[in-house]
mmCIF file of C-alpha atoms in Angstrom:
data_model
loop_
_atom_site.group_PDB
_atom_site.id
_atom_site.type_symbol
_atom_site.label_atom_id
_atom_site.label_comp_id
_atom_site.label_asym_id
_atom_site.label_seq_id
_atom_site.Cartn_x
_atom_site.Cartn_y
_atom_site.Cartn_z
ATOM 1 C CA MET A 1 79.340 -162.047 -3.972
ATOM 2 C CA ASP A 2 81.484 -162.315 -1.276
ATOM 3 C CA ALA A 3 78.772 -162.821 1.271
ATOM 4 C CA VAL A 4 77.402 -165.547 -1.053
ATOM 5 C CA ASN A 5 80.743 -167.187 -0.789
ATOM 6 C CA MET A 6 81.399 -166.971 2.902
ATOM 7 C CA LEU A 7 77.911 -168.650 3.685
ATOM 8 C CA ALA A 8 78.675 -171.194 1.451
ATOM 9 C CA ALA A 9 82.165 -171.841 3.109
ATOM 10 C CA ASP A 10 80.246 -171.901 6.486
ATOM 11 C CA VAL A 11 77.872 -174.335 5.388
ATOM 12 C CA TRP A 12 81.009 -176.512 3.961
ATOM 13 C CA LEU A 13 82.711 -176.243 7.308
ATOM 14 C CA ARG A 14 79.925 -177.262 9.336
ATOM 15 C CA SER A 15 79.013 -180.068 7.188
ATOM 16 C CA ALA A 16 82.600 -181.128 7.258
ATOM 17 C CA LYS A 17 82.599 -181.084 10.904
ATOM 18 C CA ARG A 18 79.513 -183.060 11.035
ATOM 19 C CA SER A 19 81.234 -185.607 8.439
ATOM 20 C CA GLY A 20 84.325 -185.816 10.833
ATOM 21 C CA GLY A 21 82.305 -186.312 14.027
ATOM 22 C CA THR A 22 80.263 -189.179 12.231
ATOM 23 C CA MET A 23 83.684 -190.738 11.065
ATOM 24 C CA LYS A 24 84.841 -190.712 14.440
ATOM 25 C CA ILE A 25 81.741 -192.338 15.933
ATOM 26 C CA LEU A 26 82.133 -195.003 13.271
ATOM 27 C CA LEU A 27 85.738 -195.721 13.936
ATOM 28 C CA ILE A 28 84.780 -196.085 17.357
ATOM 29 C CA VAL A 29 81.792 -198.386 17.076
ATOM 30 C CA VAL A 30 84.233 -200.578 14.627
ATOM 31 C CA ALA A 31 86.865 -200.661 17.357
ATOM 32 C CA ILE A 32 84.190 -202.019 19.874
ATOM 33 C CA ILE A 33 82.770 -204.440 17.430
ATOM 34 C CA ALA A 34 86.467 -205.796 16.716
ATOM 35 C CA VAL A 35 87.176 -206.241 20.359
ATOM 36 C CA ALA A 36 83.828 -207.883 20.967
ATOM 37 C CA VAL A 37 84.521 -210.326 18.145
ATOM 38 C CA PHE A 38 88.050 -211.355 19.648
ATOM 39 C CA VAL A 39 86.803 -211.872 22.858
ATOM 40 C CA PHE A 40 84.108 -213.861 21.846
ATOM 41 C CA PHE A 41 86.210 -216.061 19.531
ATOM 42 C CA MET A 42 89.418 -215.790 21.528
ATOM 43 C CA GLY A 43 88.620 -215.122 25.010
ATOM 44 C CA GLY A 44 85.742 -217.553 25.147
ATOM 45 C CA GLN A 45 87.799 -220.504 23.754
ATOM 46 C CA PRO A 46 89.346 -222.884 26.371
ATOM 47 C CA PRO A 47 93.036 -222.869 26.533
ATOM 48 C CA LEU A 48 95.158 -225.172 24.392
ATOM 49 C CA ARG A 49 97.282 -226.153 27.557
ATOM 50 C CA GLY A 50 95.896 -226.750 30.863
ATOM 51 C CA ALA A 51 94.676 -229.355 33.511
ATOM 52 C CA GLY A 52 91.746 -231.650 33.858
ATOM 53 C CA GLN A 53 90.686 -235.035 35.507
ATOM 54 C CA LEU A 54 91.350 -238.139 33.874
ATOM 55 C CA ALA A 55 87.811 -239.847 33.675
ATOM 56 C CA ALA A 56 89.454 -243.258 34.504
ATOM 57 C CA SER A 57 90.881 -242.484 37.816
ATOM 58 C CA ASP A 58 89.710 -238.665 38.646
ATOM 59 C CA GLN A 59 93.477 -237.664 38.791
ATOM 60 C CA THR A 60 94.413 -234.121 38.080
ATOM 61 C CA VAL A 61 96.665 -234.371 34.794
ATOM 62 C CA ILE A 62 98.406 -231.926 32.332
ATOM 63 C CA VAL A 63 96.455 -231.709 29.127
ATOM 64 C CA SER A 64 97.652 -230.530 25.579
ATOM 65 C CA ARG A 65 94.443 -229.885 23.490
ATOM 66 C CA ALA A 66 96.451 -228.976 20.269
ATOM 67 C CA ARG A 67 99.677 -229.602 18.660
ATOM 68 C CA PRO A 68 100.086 -232.418 19.918
ATOM 69 C CA PRO A 69 96.923 -233.507 21.850
ATOM 70 C CA LEU A 70 98.132 -235.670 24.657
ATOM 71 C CA THR A 71 98.139 -236.271 28.392
ATOM 72 C CA PHE A 72 99.497 -238.203 31.085
ATOM 73 C CA ALA A 73 98.165 -241.320 33.284
ATOM 74 C CA PRO A 74 100.063 -241.365 36.766
ATOM 75 C CA ALA A 75 100.235 -244.566 38.444
ATOM 76 C CA ALA A 76 97.148 -245.036 40.986
ATOM 77 C CA ASP A 77 99.421 -244.584 44.125
ATOM 78 C CA MET A 78 100.441 -241.150 42.838
ATOM 79 C CA ARG A 79 98.908 -238.297 44.654
ATOM 80 C CA LEU A 80 98.879 -234.647 43.309
ATOM 81 C CA GLN A 81 101.357 -232.259 45.131
ATOM 82 C CA GLY A 82 101.545 -229.354 43.033
ATOM 83 C CA LEU A 83 100.684 -227.756 39.520
ATOM 84 C CA GLY A 84 101.022 -224.687 37.537
ATOM 85 C CA ASN A 85 102.520 -222.838 34.695
ATOM 86 C CA ARG A 86 105.298 -220.512 34.452
ATOM 87 C CA THR A 87 107.217 -218.352 31.850
ATOM 88 C CA LEU A 88 111.016 -219.494 31.279
ATOM 89 C CA ARG A 89 114.101 -218.370 30.106
ATOM 90 C CA PRO A 90 116.172 -221.299 28.831
ATOM 91 C CA LYS A 91 119.834 -220.795 28.276
ATOM 92 C CA THR A 92 121.112 -220.788 24.951
ATOM 93 C CA ARG A 93 124.458 -220.710 22.708
ATOM 94 C CA HIS A 94 123.830 -217.204 22.077
ATOM 95 C CA SER A 95 124.230 -213.826 24.018
ATOM 96 C CA VAL A 96 120.663 -214.033 25.558
ATOM 97 C CA ASP A 97 118.561 -216.411 26.856
ATOM 98 C CA GLY A 98 115.534 -217.906 25.206
ATOM 99 C CA ASP A 99 111.566 -217.734 25.921
ATOM 100 C CA ALA A 100 109.283 -220.744 26.883
ATOM 101 C CA ARG A 101 106.541 -221.587 28.859
ATOM 102 C CA ILE A 102 105.768 -224.758 30.973
ATOM 103 C CA TRP A 103 102.892 -226.320 32.426
ATOM 104 C CA PHE A 104 103.668 -229.012 34.890
ATOM 105 C CA ALA A 105 101.996 -231.370 37.562
ATOM 106 C CA VAL A 106 104.216 -232.841 40.237
ATOM 107 C CA TYR A 107 103.120 -236.168 42.318
ATOM 108 C CA GLY A 108 104.289 -238.437 45.280
ATOM 109 C CA ASN A 109 103.676 -241.836 46.464
ATOM 110 C CA GLY A 110 105.568 -241.659 49.890
ATOM 111 C CA THR A 111 108.743 -243.476 47.854
ATOM 112 C CA GLY A 112 109.223 -241.326 44.795
ATOM 113 C CA THR A 113 108.336 -238.134 42.986
ATOM 114 C CA LEU A 114 106.844 -237.834 39.674
ATOM 115 C CA VAL A 115 106.589 -234.917 37.535
ATOM 116 C CA THR A 116 104.864 -234.474 34.223
ATOM 117 C CA ALA A 117 105.252 -231.511 31.833
ATOM 118 C CA VAL A 118 104.359 -229.570 28.768
ATOM 119 C CA ALA A 119 106.758 -227.105 27.417
ATOM 120 C CA ASP A 120 106.737 -224.715 24.574
ATOM 121 C CA THR A 121 109.134 -222.567 22.875
ATOM 122 C CA GLU A 122 108.241 -219.020 21.983
ATOM 123 C CA GLY A 123 109.258 -216.881 19.091
ATOM 124 C CA THR A 124 111.739 -218.228 16.824
ATOM 125 C CA TRP A 125 113.443 -220.404 19.477
ATOM 126 C CA GLU A 126 113.329 -224.452 19.262
ATOM 127 C CA TRP A 127 114.499 -227.113 21.752
ATOM 128 C CA GLU A 128 118.019 -228.305 21.156
ATOM 129 C CA ALA A 129 118.017 -231.745 19.688
ATOM 130 C CA ALA A 130 117.352 -234.627 21.801
ATOM 131 C CA HIS A 131 121.122 -235.805 22.361
ATOM 132 C CA HIS A 132 121.804 -232.608 24.385
ATOM 133 C CA PRO A 133 120.267 -233.646 27.815
ATOM 134 C CA ALA A 134 119.406 -230.898 30.406
ATOM 135 C CA PHE A 135 121.906 -232.738 32.726
ATOM 136 C CA PRO A 136 124.745 -235.407 32.211
ATOM 137 C CA ALA A 137 123.217 -238.689 31.893
ATOM 138 C CA ILE A 138 124.385 -241.974 33.616
ATOM 139 C CA ARG A 139 122.585 -243.832 30.957
ATOM 140 C CA ALA A 140 120.647 -242.797 27.707
ATOM 141 C CA GLN A 141 118.858 -244.668 24.847
ATOM 142 C CA GLN A 142 115.925 -243.873 22.617
ATOM 143 C CA TYR A 143 113.144 -245.903 20.721
ATOM 144 C CA ALA A 144 109.899 -245.795 18.851
ATOM 145 C CA TYR A 145 107.106 -244.735 20.817
ATOM 146 C CA LYS A 146 103.508 -244.532 19.329
ATOM 147 C CA GLY A 147 104.888 -243.117 16.156
ATOM 148 C CA GLU A 148 107.320 -240.633 17.862
ATOM 149 C CA THR A 149 110.792 -241.085 19.239
ATOM 150 C CA LEU A 150 110.927 -241.243 23.159
ATOM 151 C CA TYR A 151 114.212 -240.384 24.521
ATOM 152 C CA GLU A 152 115.240 -241.886 27.948
ATOM 153 C CA SER A 153 118.091 -240.833 30.196
ATOM 154 C CA LEU A 154 118.909 -241.752 34.065
ATOM 155 C CA MET A 155 120.454 -238.713 35.743
ATOM 156 C CA GLN A 156 121.953 -238.153 39.607
ATOM 157 C CA LEU A 157 120.950 -234.664 40.321
ATOM 158 C CA ASP A 158 120.938 -232.445 43.440
ATOM 159 C CA GLY A 159 118.765 -229.357 44.868
ATOM 160 C CA ASP A 160 120.955 -226.999 43.342
ATOM 161 C CA SER A 161 120.409 -228.015 39.727
ATOM 162 C CA ASP A 162 116.594 -229.727 40.276
ATOM 163 C CA PRO A 163 113.498 -227.876 41.422
ATOM 164 C CA PHE A 164 111.966 -231.092 42.255
ATOM 165 C CA CYS A 165 114.822 -232.369 44.345
ATOM 166 C CA THR A 166 115.090 -229.787 47.172
ATOM 167 C CA ASP A 167 114.639 -232.005 50.250
ATOM 168 C CA HIS A 168 117.563 -234.685 49.767
ATOM 169 C CA ALA A 169 121.246 -234.562 49.181
ATOM 170 C CA ALA A 170 120.609 -236.037 45.750
ATOM 171 C CA CYS A 171 118.094 -237.927 43.739
ATOM 172 C CA LEU A 172 118.116 -240.615 41.160
ATOM 173 C CA ALA A 173 116.222 -239.358 38.137
ATOM 174 C CA TYR A 174 114.479 -240.883 35.275
ATOM 175 C CA ARG A 175 113.378 -238.856 32.117
ATOM 176 C CA ALA A 176 111.237 -239.887 29.340
ATOM 177 C CA LYS A 177 111.224 -236.975 26.556
ATOM 178 C CA LEU A 178 109.256 -236.599 23.403
ATOM 179 C CA LEU A 179 110.055 -233.468 21.052
ATOM 180 C CA LEU A 180 107.152 -232.642 19.023
ATOM 181 C CA ASN A 181 105.720 -230.071 16.607
ATOM 182 C CA PHE A 182 109.019 -229.286 14.863
ATOM 183 C CA ARG A 183 110.764 -229.317 18.432
ATOM 184 C CA LYS A 184 108.782 -226.317 19.606
ATOM 185 C CA THR A 185 107.209 -228.672 22.179
ATOM 186 C CA GLN A 186 108.648 -230.702 24.729
ATOM 187 C CA VAL A 187 107.063 -233.242 26.738
ATOM 188 C CA ILE A 188 108.556 -234.766 29.739
ATOM 189 C CA MET A 189 107.683 -237.506 32.180
ATOM 190 C CA GLU A 190 110.622 -237.672 35.055
ATOM 191 C CA TYR A 191 110.481 -239.875 38.195
ATOM 192 C CA HIS A 192 112.964 -239.000 41.133
ATOM 193 C CA GLU A 193 113.883 -241.085 44.238
ATOM 194 C CA PRO A 194 116.207 -239.844 46.931
ATOM 195 C CA VAL A 195 119.657 -241.556 46.994
ATOM 196 C CA PRO A 196 120.621 -242.762 50.478
ATOM 197 C CA GLU A 197 123.798 -240.557 51.740
ATOM 198 C CA ALA A 198 125.831 -243.910 51.639
ATOM 199 C CA GLN A 199 125.199 -244.486 48.131
ATOM 200 C CA VAL A 200 125.758 -241.160 46.688
ATOM 201 C CA ARG A 201 129.072 -241.876 45.181
ATOM 202 C CA ASP A 202 128.741 -245.290 43.953
ATOM 203 C CA ILE A 203 125.096 -245.372 42.858
ATOM 204 C CA ALA A 204 126.115 -244.484 38.978
ATOM 205 C CA PHE A 205 128.196 -247.809 39.068
ATOM 206 C CA ASP A 206 125.380 -250.097 40.708
ATOM 207 C CA GLY A 207 123.918 -251.831 37.461
ATOM 208 C CA ALA A 208 121.363 -253.712 39.245
ATOM 209 C CA ALA A 209 120.185 -250.911 41.430
ATOM 210 C CA LEU A 210 119.869 -248.576 38.078
ATOM 211 C CA ASN A 211 117.830 -251.358 36.216
ATOM 212 C CA ALA A 212 115.505 -251.809 39.199
ATOM 213 C CA PHE A 213 115.075 -248.092 39.558
ATOM 214 C CA GLN A 214 114.449 -247.848 35.787
ATOM 215 C CA GLN A 215 111.739 -250.219 35.927
ATOM 216 C CA ARG A 216 110.050 -248.701 38.848
ATOM 217 C CA ALA A 217 110.088 -245.082 36.972
ATOM 218 C CA ARG A 218 108.642 -246.467 33.753
ATOM 219 C CA LYS A 219 105.537 -247.701 35.748
ATOM 220 C CA ALA A 220 105.167 -244.593 37.413
ATOM 221 C CA CYS A 221 103.422 -242.855 34.538
ATOM 222 C CA GLU A 222 102.300 -243.228 30.991
ATOM 223 C CA ILE A 223 102.376 -240.451 28.362
ATOM 224 C CA LEU A 224 99.166 -240.837 26.331
ATOM 225 C CA MET A 225 99.392 -239.666 22.744
ATOM 226 C CA THR A 226 95.759 -239.138 21.868
ATOM 227 C CA ASP A 227 93.600 -237.101 19.532
ATOM 228 C CA LYS A 228 90.979 -234.493 20.571
ATOM 229 C CA ALA A 229 87.999 -236.791 20.223
ATOM 230 C CA TRP A 230 89.422 -238.946 22.912
ATOM 231 C CA LEU A 231 90.435 -235.704 25.213
ATOM 232 C CA GLU A 232 86.558 -234.680 24.683
ATOM 233 C CA ALA A 233 85.606 -238.149 25.980
ATOM 234 C CA ASN A 234 88.177 -239.040 28.834
ATOM 235 C CA ILE A 235 89.081 -235.402 30.433
ATOM 236 C CA LYS A 236 86.542 -233.709 32.770
ATOM 237 C CA GLY A 237 86.764 -230.149 33.893
ATOM 238 C CA PHE A 238 89.662 -228.813 31.621
ATOM 239 C CA LYS A 239 90.987 -225.289 32.587
ATOM 240 C CA LYS A 240 94.043 -223.023 32.214
ATOM 241 C CA LEU A 241 96.391 -223.269 35.122
ATOM 242 C CA ASP A 242 97.615 -220.575 37.426
ATOM 243 C CA GLY A 243 101.082 -219.526 38.110
ATOM 244 C CA ALA A 244 103.071 -221.964 40.042
ATOM 245 C CA GLU A 245 104.036 -221.584 43.202
ATOM 246 C CA ASP A 246 107.095 -219.894 44.291
ATOM 247 C CA ARG A 247 109.100 -222.788 45.647
ATOM 248 C CA TYR A 248 109.253 -224.068 42.110
ATOM 249 C CA SER A 249 111.898 -221.190 41.025
ATOM 250 C CA ARG A 250 111.739 -220.035 37.399
ATOM 251 C CA THR A 251 115.511 -220.153 37.323
ATOM 252 C CA ARG A 252 115.548 -223.999 38.213
ATOM 253 C CA LEU A 253 112.906 -224.528 35.973
ATOM 254 C CA SER A 254 114.428 -222.861 33.106
ATOM 255 C CA ARG A 255 117.439 -225.224 33.639
ATOM 256 C CA TRP A 256 115.671 -228.251 33.985
ATOM 257 C CA VAL A 257 113.974 -228.211 30.533
ATOM 258 C CA GLY A 258 117.167 -227.875 28.776
ATOM 259 C CA GLU A 259 118.487 -225.434 26.246
ATOM 260 C CA VAL A 260 116.927 -223.772 23.280
ATOM 261 C CA GLU A 261 118.370 -222.689 19.798
ATOM 262 C CA ARG A 262 117.372 -220.575 16.812
ATOM 263 C CA GLU A 263 115.028 -222.347 14.327
ATOM 264 C CA GLY A 264 116.382 -223.826 11.249
ATOM 265 C CA ARG A 265 119.765 -224.827 12.764
ATOM 266 C CA PRO A 266 121.277 -228.047 11.441
#
C-alpha cells in the first residue's frame, strides 16, 4: 500500500510541476499580448500635443489635438527660430513645486520675438486664476474670445526673468492667455520688442507707445480655436516635439508660465 501511495504522490507531483510550468508559460504569453496591445493602441497613436505645418502658409506651428483642439497662425513675416517641449516645476503657494509640461515655438521678424505655447499641469495641479499674472503687469484687460475668456497684459521684462528676452536690457511684452480644460491647460501667445536703453525707465508711462506696441503685438499671431476635423484638413506633418534646447532654461520657463495651485481651491 505504501508503494502504491508513493507512486500516486510521484505522479501527482510531476503533474503539478507540469501544470505550474504551463501556468507560467500562459502568464508570459498573456503579458506579451498585453504589451503588444498597449504598443498598438497607445504607441502607434499620434501625440495630443506637438507641431505641424499650417497648410495656408507652411509655417511650423504648435498644435493641440485634444482638450482643447487649437493651433496658432503667426504673421507671414515671422520666421521660426526654435521649438521644443520641456517638463516644468512651477512655483506654488505650498512647500513643494508643481508639475507641468510646455510645448512652445519661438519666431522672429527682425523687430520683435513671438512665442506661442501650450502648457499642461500634471497630477492634482491647476494653473492659478488668470488675475494672478506671471509678472507684474503695466496694463491688463480681458474679453470674450471665441467662446472663452482671453486675458491680455502688457509687461516690461528682462533677461533674468524671461527666457525669451536674453539679448536685451529690457523687453516690452504683450501676453494673450487662455485658461482651458478646467484650468489644466494654459495657452499663451506672447510678443516682445526690445526697449531702447533711454526709454527703460519711462516706457510704462508712455501711453501712445504702449498703444502702438499693443496693436503690433495683436497682429503678430492669432490663436486658432478649432476642432479635430479642421486640424486634420489644415495641418500637415504633425509630430511630437523633441526636448527644448538648453538655452531655454527650465527654471526660467517654469517662472514664465506662472504659478500652479491644488485642484478645487476656491
